[in-house]
Coordinates of C-alpha atoms in Angstrom, one line a residue:
Chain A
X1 CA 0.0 0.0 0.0
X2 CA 1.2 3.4 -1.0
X3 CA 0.2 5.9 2.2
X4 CA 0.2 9.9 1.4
X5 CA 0.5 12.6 4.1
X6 CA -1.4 14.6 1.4
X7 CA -4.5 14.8 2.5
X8 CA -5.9 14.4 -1.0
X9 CA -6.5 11.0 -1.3
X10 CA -4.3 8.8 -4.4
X11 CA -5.7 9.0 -7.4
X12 CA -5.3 6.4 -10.0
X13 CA -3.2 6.5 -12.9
X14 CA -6.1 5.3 -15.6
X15 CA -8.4 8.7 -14.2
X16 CA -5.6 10.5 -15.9
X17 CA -6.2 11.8 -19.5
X18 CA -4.1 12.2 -21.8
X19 CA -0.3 11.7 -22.5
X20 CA 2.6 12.4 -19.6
X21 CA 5.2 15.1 -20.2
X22 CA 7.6 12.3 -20.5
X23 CA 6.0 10.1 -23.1
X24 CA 5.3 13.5 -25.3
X25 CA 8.4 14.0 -25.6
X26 CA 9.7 9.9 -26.2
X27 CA 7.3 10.1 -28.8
X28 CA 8.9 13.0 -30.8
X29 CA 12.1 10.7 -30.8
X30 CA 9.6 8.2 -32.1
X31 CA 8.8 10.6 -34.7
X32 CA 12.5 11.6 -35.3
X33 CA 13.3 8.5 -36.4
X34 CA 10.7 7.3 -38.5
X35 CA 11.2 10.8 -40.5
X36 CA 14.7 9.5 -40.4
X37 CA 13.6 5.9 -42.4
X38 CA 11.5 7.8 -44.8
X39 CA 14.1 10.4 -45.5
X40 CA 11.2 12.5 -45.1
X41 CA 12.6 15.8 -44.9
X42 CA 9.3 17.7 -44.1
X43 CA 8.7 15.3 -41.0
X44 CA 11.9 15.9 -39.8
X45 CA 12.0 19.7 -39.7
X46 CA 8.2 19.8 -38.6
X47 CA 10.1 18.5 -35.3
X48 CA 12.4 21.5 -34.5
X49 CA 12.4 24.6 -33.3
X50 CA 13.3 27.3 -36.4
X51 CA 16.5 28.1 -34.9
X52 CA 17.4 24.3 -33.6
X53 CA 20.7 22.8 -34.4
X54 CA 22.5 19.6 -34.8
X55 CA 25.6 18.6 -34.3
X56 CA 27.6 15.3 -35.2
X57 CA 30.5 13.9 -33.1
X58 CA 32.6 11.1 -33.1
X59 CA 33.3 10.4 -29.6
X60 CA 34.3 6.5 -29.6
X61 CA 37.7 7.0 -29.5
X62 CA 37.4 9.1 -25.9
X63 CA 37.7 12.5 -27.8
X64 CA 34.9 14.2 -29.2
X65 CA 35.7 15.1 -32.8
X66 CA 33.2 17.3 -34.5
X67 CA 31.6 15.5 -37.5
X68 CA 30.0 18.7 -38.9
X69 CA 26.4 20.6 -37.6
X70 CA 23.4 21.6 -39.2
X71 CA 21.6 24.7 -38.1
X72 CA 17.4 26.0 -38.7
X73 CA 15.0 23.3 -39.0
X74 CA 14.5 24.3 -42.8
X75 CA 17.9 22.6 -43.3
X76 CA 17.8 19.6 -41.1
X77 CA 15.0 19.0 -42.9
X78 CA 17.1 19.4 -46.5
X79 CA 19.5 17.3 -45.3
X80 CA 17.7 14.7 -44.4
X81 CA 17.2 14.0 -47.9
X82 CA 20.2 15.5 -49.1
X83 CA 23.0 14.1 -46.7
X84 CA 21.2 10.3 -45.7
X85 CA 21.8 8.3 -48.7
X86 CA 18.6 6.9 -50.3
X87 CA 17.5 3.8 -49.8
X88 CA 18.0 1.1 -52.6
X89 CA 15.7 -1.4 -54.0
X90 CA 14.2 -3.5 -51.5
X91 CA 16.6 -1.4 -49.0
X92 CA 15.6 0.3 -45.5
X93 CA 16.6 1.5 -42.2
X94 CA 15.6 1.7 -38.9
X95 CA 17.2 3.8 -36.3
X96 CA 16.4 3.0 -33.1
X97 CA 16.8 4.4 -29.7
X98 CA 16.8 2.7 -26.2
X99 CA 16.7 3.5 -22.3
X100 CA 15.6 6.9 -22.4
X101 CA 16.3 9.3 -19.6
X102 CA 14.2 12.2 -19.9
X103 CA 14.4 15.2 -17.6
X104 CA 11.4 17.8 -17.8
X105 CA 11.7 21.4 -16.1
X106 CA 8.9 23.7 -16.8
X107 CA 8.6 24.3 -20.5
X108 CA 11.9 23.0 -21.5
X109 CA 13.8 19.4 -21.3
X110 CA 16.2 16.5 -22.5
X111 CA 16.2 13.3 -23.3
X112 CA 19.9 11.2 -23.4
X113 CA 19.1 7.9 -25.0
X114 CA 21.5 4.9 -26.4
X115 CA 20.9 4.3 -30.3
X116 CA 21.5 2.1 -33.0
X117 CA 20.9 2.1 -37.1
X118 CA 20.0 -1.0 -38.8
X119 CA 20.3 -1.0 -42.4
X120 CA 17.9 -3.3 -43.9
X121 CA 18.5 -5.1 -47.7
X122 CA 15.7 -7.9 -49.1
X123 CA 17.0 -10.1 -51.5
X124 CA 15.5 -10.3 -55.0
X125 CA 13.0 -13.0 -55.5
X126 CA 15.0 -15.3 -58.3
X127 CA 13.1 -15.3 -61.9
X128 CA 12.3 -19.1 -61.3
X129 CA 10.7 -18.5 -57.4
X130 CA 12.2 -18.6 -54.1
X131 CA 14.5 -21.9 -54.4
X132 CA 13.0 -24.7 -52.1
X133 CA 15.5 -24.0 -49.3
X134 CA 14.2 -20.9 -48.7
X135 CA 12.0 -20.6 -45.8
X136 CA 10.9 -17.1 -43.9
X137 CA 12.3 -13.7 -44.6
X138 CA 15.0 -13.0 -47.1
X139 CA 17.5 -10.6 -46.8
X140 CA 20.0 -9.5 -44.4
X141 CA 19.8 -6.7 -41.3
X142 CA 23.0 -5.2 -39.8
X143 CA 23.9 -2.8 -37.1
X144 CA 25.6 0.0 -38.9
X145 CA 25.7 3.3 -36.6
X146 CA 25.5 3.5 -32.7
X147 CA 26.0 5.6 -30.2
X148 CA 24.1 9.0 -28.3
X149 CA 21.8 11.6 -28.7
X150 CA 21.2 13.9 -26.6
X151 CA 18.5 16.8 -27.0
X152 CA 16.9 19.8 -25.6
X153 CA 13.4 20.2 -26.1
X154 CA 11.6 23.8 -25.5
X155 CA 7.4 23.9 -25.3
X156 CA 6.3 26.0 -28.2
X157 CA 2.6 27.0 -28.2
X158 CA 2.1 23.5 -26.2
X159 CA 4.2 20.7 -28.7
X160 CA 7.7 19.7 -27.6
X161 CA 10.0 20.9 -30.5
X162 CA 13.9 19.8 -30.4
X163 CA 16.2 22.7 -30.3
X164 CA 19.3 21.5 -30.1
X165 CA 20.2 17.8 -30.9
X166 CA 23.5 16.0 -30.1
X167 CA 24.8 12.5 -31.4
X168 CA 27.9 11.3 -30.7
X169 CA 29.0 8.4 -32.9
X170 CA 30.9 5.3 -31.6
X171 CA 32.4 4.6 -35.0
X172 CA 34.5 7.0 -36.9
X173 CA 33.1 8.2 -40.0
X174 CA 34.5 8.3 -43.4
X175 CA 32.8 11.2 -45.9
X176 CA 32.8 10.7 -49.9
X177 CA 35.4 12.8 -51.3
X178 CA 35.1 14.8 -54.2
Chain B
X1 CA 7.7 25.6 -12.9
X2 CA 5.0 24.5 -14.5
X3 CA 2.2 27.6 -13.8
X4 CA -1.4 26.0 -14.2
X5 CA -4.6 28.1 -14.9
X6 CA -6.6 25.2 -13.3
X7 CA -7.7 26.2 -9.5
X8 CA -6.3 22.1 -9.0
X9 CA -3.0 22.5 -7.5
X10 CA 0.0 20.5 -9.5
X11 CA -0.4 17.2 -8.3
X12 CA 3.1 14.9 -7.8
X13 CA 3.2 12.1 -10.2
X14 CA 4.2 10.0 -7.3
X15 CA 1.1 10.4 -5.7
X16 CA -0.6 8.2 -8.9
X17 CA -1.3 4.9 -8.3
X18 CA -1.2 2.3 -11.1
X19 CA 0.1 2.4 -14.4
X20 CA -1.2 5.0 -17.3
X21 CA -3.2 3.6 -19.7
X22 CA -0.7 4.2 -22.3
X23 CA 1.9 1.6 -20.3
X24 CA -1.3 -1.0 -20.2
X25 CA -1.1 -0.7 -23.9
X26 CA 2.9 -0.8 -23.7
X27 CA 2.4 -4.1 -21.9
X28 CA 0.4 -5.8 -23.8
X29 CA 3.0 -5.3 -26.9
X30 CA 5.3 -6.8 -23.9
X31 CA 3.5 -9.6 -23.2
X32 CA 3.1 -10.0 -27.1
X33 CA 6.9 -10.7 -27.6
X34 CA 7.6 -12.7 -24.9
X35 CA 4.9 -15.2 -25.9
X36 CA 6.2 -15.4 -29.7
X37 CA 9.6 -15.8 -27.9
X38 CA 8.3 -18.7 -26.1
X39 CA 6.2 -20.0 -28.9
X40 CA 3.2 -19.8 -26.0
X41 CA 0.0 -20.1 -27.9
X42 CA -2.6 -19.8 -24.8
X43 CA -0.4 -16.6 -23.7
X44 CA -0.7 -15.3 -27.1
X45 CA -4.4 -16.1 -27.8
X46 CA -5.4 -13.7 -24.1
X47 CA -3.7 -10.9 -25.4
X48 CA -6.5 -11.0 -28.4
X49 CA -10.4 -10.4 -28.7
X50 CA -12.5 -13.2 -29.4
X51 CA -12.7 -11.8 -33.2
X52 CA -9.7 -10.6 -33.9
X53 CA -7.6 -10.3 -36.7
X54 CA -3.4 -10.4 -37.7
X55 CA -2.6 -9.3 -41.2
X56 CA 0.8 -9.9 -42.6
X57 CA 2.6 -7.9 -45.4
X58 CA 5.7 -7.5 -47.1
X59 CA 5.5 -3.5 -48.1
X60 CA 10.0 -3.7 -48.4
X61 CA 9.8 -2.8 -51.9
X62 CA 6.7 0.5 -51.6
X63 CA 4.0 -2.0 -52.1
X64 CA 2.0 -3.8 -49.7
X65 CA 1.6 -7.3 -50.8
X66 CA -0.2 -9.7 -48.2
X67 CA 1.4 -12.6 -46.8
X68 CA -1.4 -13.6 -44.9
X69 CA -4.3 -13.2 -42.1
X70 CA -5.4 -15.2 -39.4
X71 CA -8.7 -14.0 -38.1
X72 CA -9.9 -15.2 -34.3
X73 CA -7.9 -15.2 -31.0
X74 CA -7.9 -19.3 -31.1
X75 CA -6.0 -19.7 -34.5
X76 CA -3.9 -16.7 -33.4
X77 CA -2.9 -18.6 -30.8
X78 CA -2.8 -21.7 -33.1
X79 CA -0.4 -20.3 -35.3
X80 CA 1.9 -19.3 -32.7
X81 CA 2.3 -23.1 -32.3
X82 CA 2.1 -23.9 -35.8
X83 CA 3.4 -21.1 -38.0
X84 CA 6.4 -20.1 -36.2
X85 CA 9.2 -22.8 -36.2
X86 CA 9.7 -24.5 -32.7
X87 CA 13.4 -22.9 -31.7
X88 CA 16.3 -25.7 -32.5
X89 CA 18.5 -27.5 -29.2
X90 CA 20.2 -24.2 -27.5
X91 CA 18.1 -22.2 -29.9
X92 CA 16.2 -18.9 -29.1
X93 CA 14.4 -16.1 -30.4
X94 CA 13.6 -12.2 -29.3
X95 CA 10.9 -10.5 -30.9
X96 CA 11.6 -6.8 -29.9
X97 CA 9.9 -3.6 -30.2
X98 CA 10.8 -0.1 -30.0
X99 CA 9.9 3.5 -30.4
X100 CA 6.0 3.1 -29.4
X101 CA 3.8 5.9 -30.4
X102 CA 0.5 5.3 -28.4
X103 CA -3.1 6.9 -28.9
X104 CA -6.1 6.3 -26.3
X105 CA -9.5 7.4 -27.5
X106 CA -11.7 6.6 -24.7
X107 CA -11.9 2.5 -24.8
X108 CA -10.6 2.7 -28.1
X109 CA -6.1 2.9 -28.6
X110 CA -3.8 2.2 -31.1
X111 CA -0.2 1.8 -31.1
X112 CA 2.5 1.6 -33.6
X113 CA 5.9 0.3 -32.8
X114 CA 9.3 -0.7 -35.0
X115 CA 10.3 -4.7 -34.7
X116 CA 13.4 -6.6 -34.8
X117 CA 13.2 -10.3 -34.0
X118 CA 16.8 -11.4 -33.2
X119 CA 17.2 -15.5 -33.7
X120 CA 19.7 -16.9 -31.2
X121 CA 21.6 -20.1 -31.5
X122 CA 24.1 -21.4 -28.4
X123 CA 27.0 -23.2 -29.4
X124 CA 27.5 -26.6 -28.1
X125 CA 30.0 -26.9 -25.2
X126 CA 32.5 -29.5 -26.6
X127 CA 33.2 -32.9 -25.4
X128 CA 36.2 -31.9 -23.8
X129 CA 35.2 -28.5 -22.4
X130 CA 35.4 -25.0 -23.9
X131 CA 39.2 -24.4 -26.2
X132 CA 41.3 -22.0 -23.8
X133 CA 40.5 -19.3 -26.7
X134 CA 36.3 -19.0 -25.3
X135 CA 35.3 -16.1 -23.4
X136 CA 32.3 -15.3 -22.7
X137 CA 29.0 -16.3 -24.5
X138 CA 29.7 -18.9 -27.2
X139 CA 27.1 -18.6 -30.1
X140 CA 25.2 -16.0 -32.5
X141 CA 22.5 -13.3 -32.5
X142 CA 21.6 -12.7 -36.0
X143 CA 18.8 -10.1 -36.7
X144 CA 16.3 -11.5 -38.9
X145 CA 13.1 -9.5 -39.4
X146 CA 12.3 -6.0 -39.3
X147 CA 9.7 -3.4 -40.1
X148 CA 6.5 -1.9 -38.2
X149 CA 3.7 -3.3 -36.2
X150 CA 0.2 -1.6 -35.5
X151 CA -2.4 -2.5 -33.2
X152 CA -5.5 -1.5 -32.7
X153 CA -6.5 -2.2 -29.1
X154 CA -9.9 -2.1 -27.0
X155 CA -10.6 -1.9 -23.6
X156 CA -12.7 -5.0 -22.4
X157 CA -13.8 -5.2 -18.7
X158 CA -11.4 -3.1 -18.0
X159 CA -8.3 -5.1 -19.7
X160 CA -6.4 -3.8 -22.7
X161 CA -7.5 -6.7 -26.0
X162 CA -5.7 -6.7 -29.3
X163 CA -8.9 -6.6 -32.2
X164 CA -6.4 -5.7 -35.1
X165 CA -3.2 -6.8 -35.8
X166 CA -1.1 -5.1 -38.8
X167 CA 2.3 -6.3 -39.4
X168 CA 4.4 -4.9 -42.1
X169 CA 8.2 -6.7 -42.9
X170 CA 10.7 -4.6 -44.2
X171 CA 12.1 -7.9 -46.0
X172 CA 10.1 -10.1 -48.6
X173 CA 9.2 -14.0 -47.0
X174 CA 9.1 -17.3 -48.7
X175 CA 7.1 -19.9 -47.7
X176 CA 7.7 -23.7 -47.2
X177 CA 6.6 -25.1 -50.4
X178 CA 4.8 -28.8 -50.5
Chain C
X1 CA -14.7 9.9 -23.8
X2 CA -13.2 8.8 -20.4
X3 CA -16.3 8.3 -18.4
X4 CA -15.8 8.5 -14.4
X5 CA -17.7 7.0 -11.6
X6 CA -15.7 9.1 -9.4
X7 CA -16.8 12.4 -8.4
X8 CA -13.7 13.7 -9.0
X9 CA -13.5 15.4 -12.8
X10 CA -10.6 14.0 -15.1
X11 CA -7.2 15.1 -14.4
X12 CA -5.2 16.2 -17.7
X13 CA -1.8 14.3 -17.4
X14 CA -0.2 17.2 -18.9
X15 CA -1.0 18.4 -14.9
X16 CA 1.0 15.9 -13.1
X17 CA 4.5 16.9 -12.3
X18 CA 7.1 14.4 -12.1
X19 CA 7.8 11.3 -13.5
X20 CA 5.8 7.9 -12.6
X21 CA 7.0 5.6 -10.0
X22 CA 7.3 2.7 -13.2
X23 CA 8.9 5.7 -15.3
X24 CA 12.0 5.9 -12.1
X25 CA 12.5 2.2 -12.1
X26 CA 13.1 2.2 -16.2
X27 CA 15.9 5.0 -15.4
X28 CA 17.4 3.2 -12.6
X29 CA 18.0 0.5 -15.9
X30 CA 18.8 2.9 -18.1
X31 CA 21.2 4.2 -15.6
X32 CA 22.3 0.9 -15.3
X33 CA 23.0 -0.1 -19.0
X34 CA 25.0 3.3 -18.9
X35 CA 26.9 2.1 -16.0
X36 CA 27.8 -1.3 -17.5
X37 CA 29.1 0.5 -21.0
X38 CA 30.9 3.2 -19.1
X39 CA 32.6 0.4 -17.1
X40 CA 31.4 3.1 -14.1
X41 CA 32.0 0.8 -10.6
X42 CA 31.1 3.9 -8.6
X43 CA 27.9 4.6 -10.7
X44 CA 26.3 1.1 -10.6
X45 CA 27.1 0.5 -6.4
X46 CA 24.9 3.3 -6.5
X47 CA 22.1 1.5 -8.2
X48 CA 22.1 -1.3 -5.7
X49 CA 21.2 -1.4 -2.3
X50 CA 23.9 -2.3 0.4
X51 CA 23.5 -5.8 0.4
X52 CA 21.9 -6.5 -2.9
X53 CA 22.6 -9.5 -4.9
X54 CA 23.5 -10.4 -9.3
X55 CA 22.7 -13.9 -9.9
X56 CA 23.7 -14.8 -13.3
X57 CA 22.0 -18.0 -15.3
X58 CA 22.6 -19.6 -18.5
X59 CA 18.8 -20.5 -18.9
X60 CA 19.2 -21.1 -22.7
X61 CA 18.6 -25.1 -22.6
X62 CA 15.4 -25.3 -21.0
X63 CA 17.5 -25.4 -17.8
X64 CA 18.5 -22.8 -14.9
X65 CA 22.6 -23.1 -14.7
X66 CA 24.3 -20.8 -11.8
X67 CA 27.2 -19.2 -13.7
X68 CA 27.9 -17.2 -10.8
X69 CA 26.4 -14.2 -8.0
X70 CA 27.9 -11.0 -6.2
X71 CA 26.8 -9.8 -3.6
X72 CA 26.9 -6.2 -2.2
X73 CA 26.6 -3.3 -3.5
X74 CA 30.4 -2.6 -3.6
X75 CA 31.3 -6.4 -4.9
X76 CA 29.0 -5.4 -7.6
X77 CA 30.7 -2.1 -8.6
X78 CA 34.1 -3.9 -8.3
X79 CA 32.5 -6.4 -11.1
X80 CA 31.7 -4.3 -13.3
X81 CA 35.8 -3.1 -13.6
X82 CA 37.2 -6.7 -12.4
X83 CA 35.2 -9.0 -14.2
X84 CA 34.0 -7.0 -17.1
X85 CA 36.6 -6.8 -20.4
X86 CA 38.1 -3.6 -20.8
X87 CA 37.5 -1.8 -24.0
X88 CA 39.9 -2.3 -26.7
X89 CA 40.9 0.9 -28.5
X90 CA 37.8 2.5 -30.7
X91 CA 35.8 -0.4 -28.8
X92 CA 32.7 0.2 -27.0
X93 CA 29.4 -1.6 -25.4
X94 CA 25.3 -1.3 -25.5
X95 CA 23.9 -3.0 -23.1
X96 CA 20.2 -2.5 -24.3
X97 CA 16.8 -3.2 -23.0
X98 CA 13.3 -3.5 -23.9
X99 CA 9.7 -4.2 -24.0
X100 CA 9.8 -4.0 -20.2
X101 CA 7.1 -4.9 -17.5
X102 CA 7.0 -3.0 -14.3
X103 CA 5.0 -4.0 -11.0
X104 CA 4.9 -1.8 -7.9
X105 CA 3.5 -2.4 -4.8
X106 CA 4.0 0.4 -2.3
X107 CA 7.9 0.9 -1.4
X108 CA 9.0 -2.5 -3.7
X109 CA 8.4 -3.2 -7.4
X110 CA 9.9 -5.3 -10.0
X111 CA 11.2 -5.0 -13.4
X112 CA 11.2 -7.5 -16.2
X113 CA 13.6 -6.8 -19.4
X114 CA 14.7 -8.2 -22.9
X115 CA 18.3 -7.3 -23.1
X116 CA 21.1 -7.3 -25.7
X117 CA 24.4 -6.4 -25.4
X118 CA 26.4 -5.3 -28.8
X119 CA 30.2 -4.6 -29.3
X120 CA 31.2 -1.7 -31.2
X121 CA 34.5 -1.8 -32.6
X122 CA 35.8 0.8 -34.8
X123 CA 38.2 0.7 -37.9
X124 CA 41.5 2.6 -37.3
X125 CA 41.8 5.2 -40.1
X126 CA 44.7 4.0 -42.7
X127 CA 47.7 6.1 -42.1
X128 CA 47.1 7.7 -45.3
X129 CA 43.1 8.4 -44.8
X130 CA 40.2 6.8 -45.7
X131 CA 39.9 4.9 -49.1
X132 CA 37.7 6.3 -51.6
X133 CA 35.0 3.6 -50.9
X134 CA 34.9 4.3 -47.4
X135 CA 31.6 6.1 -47.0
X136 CA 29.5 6.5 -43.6
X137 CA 30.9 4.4 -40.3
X138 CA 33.8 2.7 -40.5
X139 CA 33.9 -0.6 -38.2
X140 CA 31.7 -3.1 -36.9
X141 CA 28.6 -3.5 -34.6
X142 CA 28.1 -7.3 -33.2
X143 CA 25.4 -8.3 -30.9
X144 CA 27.0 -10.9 -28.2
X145 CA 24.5 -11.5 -25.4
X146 CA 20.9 -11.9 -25.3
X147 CA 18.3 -12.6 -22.7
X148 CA 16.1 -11.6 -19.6
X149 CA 17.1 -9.4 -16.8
X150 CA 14.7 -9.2 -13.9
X151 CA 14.8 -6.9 -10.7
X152 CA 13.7 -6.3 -7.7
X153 CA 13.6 -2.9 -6.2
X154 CA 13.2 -1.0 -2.7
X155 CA 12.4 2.5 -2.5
X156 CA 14.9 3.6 0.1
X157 CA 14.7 7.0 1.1
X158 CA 12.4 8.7 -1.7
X159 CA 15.1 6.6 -4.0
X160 CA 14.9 3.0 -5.8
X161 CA 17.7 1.2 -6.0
X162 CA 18.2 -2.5 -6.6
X163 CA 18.4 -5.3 -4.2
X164 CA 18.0 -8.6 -6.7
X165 CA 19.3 -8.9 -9.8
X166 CA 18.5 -11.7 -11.6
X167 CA 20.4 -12.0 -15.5
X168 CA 19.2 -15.3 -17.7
X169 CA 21.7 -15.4 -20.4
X170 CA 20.1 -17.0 -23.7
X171 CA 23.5 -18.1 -24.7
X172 CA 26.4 -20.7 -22.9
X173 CA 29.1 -18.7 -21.4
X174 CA 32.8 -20.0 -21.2
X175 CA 35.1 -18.6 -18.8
X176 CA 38.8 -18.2 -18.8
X177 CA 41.2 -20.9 -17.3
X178 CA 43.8 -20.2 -15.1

């Protein structure tokens, strides 16, 4: 039994309406990184404030090596589409995120979670059918980015928007040269 | 500080007792893993209305071609038996889920998550013991299925049912032929 | 529409300050899984409760095989540096959870997880930089461990902290010889 000195008696969770400050703002990492998977550039930036930033590190080595920033939603959104690389036939990500720690105070907040990328590639069904060895799904999944982000949220006009948005890579990161 | 217009002082979410309806909803999706994991048909078919419904698709390549239904909260839990392969000697399997978005309407919720299921085969400790070169946990985790699930959930004498079942793989499937 | 038997009107939970009592014991984990990567002694005694016990299981047979316990909160932070592998160079850990279950009753609650852990290892840059197919992150993420954690938890103080650990490996483990 839970006993209150309140003298307002306990109320139970499933009279309360609605969403908790904390999940609102899980759920706009949900959002985050399903815009991510659909390279959909005008999800994305619908999920930052206008003058939010990002910025890239590569941190797995005990430093914290800038990877490069982005800065206004209008261009997070852009490079969404212009800096992910598209997805090939039959290809797909998901980025995921784990064991979120999210810390609310008034109108603004953070959440630090653990993430990882999984790039997704189906094989191509053979001319002749799947051969009779086949059995379930066919293709392969693997684990290509993890890491951190970590982001501030502000309360604009009563939706979460990120502001400012930190990931810190494990790997080090190799960038096509020209 | 949160400031509220409401005469209602800010009430302490420790002062709540039970669990939002939102982590009901969370749980059932729990519950829903761990009895694929454990090929549990009867645990499966409770987490289901009497009538309800699973559709499968493969929508990897943009489309959404079916794979298959099962419609009823007995076959559902039939299938579990029958469909999924029984896990080989030292063999496991973890259906995960991440990156819930949840939506309550009154009796009434939905919820969509992103899936992995990880298959998990234990190597066999030799005849002689484990070589001097084994450390720590001898076998694979191979990631074999991804893509999004979404329920649609109703609230039945006060417990959280699944009535629609949508799952979508990221990777195309190939079926045992005869 | 909520309806209410109560004559207390709906309570928004946009009102409710704080985070839930099942929302503190998922960051006691996530503090956890940070603890474990970090290879933080200090930080994960002070998840645990003075004498708190880890009991570790291979479970992945069907069976229930001891692979070892520690007990106390500062046996178990001197695990986590003694008994733990260091890092290599550009290596690093997730420990990850999900789809957890959380059960609280008054001042004690328990925790039921999915886990996997994952080993990051990066690629050293060649001495003479990246080759031109190098593109994104260079080095490789492998998932090693796999399986259930479950805890039990005291509130102590207005804090929870751990006082059983229970980890069920899905895979044999192998230890070193002397």
């Amino acid at each position: 039994m839970i006993t209150e000195s309140s003298s307002r008696p306990p109320r139970s969770a499933s009279d309360v309406v609605g969403k908790s400050v904390e999940r609102q703002i899980e759920e706009v990492v949900a959002a985050y990184v399903r815009a991510a998977d659909h390279r959909d550039g005008s999800a994305m930036a619908a999920l930052f404030t206008e003058d939010a930033v990002v910025e890239i590190y590569y941190t797995g080595d005990g430093g914290r090596t800038p990877l490069g920033s982005v800065r206004t939603a209008a261009q997070i959104g852009q490079a969404v589409a212009g800096m992910m690389a598209p997805h090939p036939p039959r290809g797909w990500s998901h980025h995921t995120t784990f064991n979120h720690i999210v810390d609310v105070d008034g109108d603004t907040a953070t959440i630090d979670v653990q993430f990882l990328v999984h790039n997704v590639v189906g094989r191509a069904e053979p001319a002749g059918g799947w051969p009779p060895d086949a059995v379930g799904a066919q293709g392969t999944i693997t684990a290509i980015e993890s890491g951190y982000n970590r982001s501030t949220l502000r309360r604009v006009e009563g939706r979460w928007l990120i502001a400012r948005h930190v990931i810190s890579h494990d790997l080090p990161y190799a960038f096509p040269r020209g």
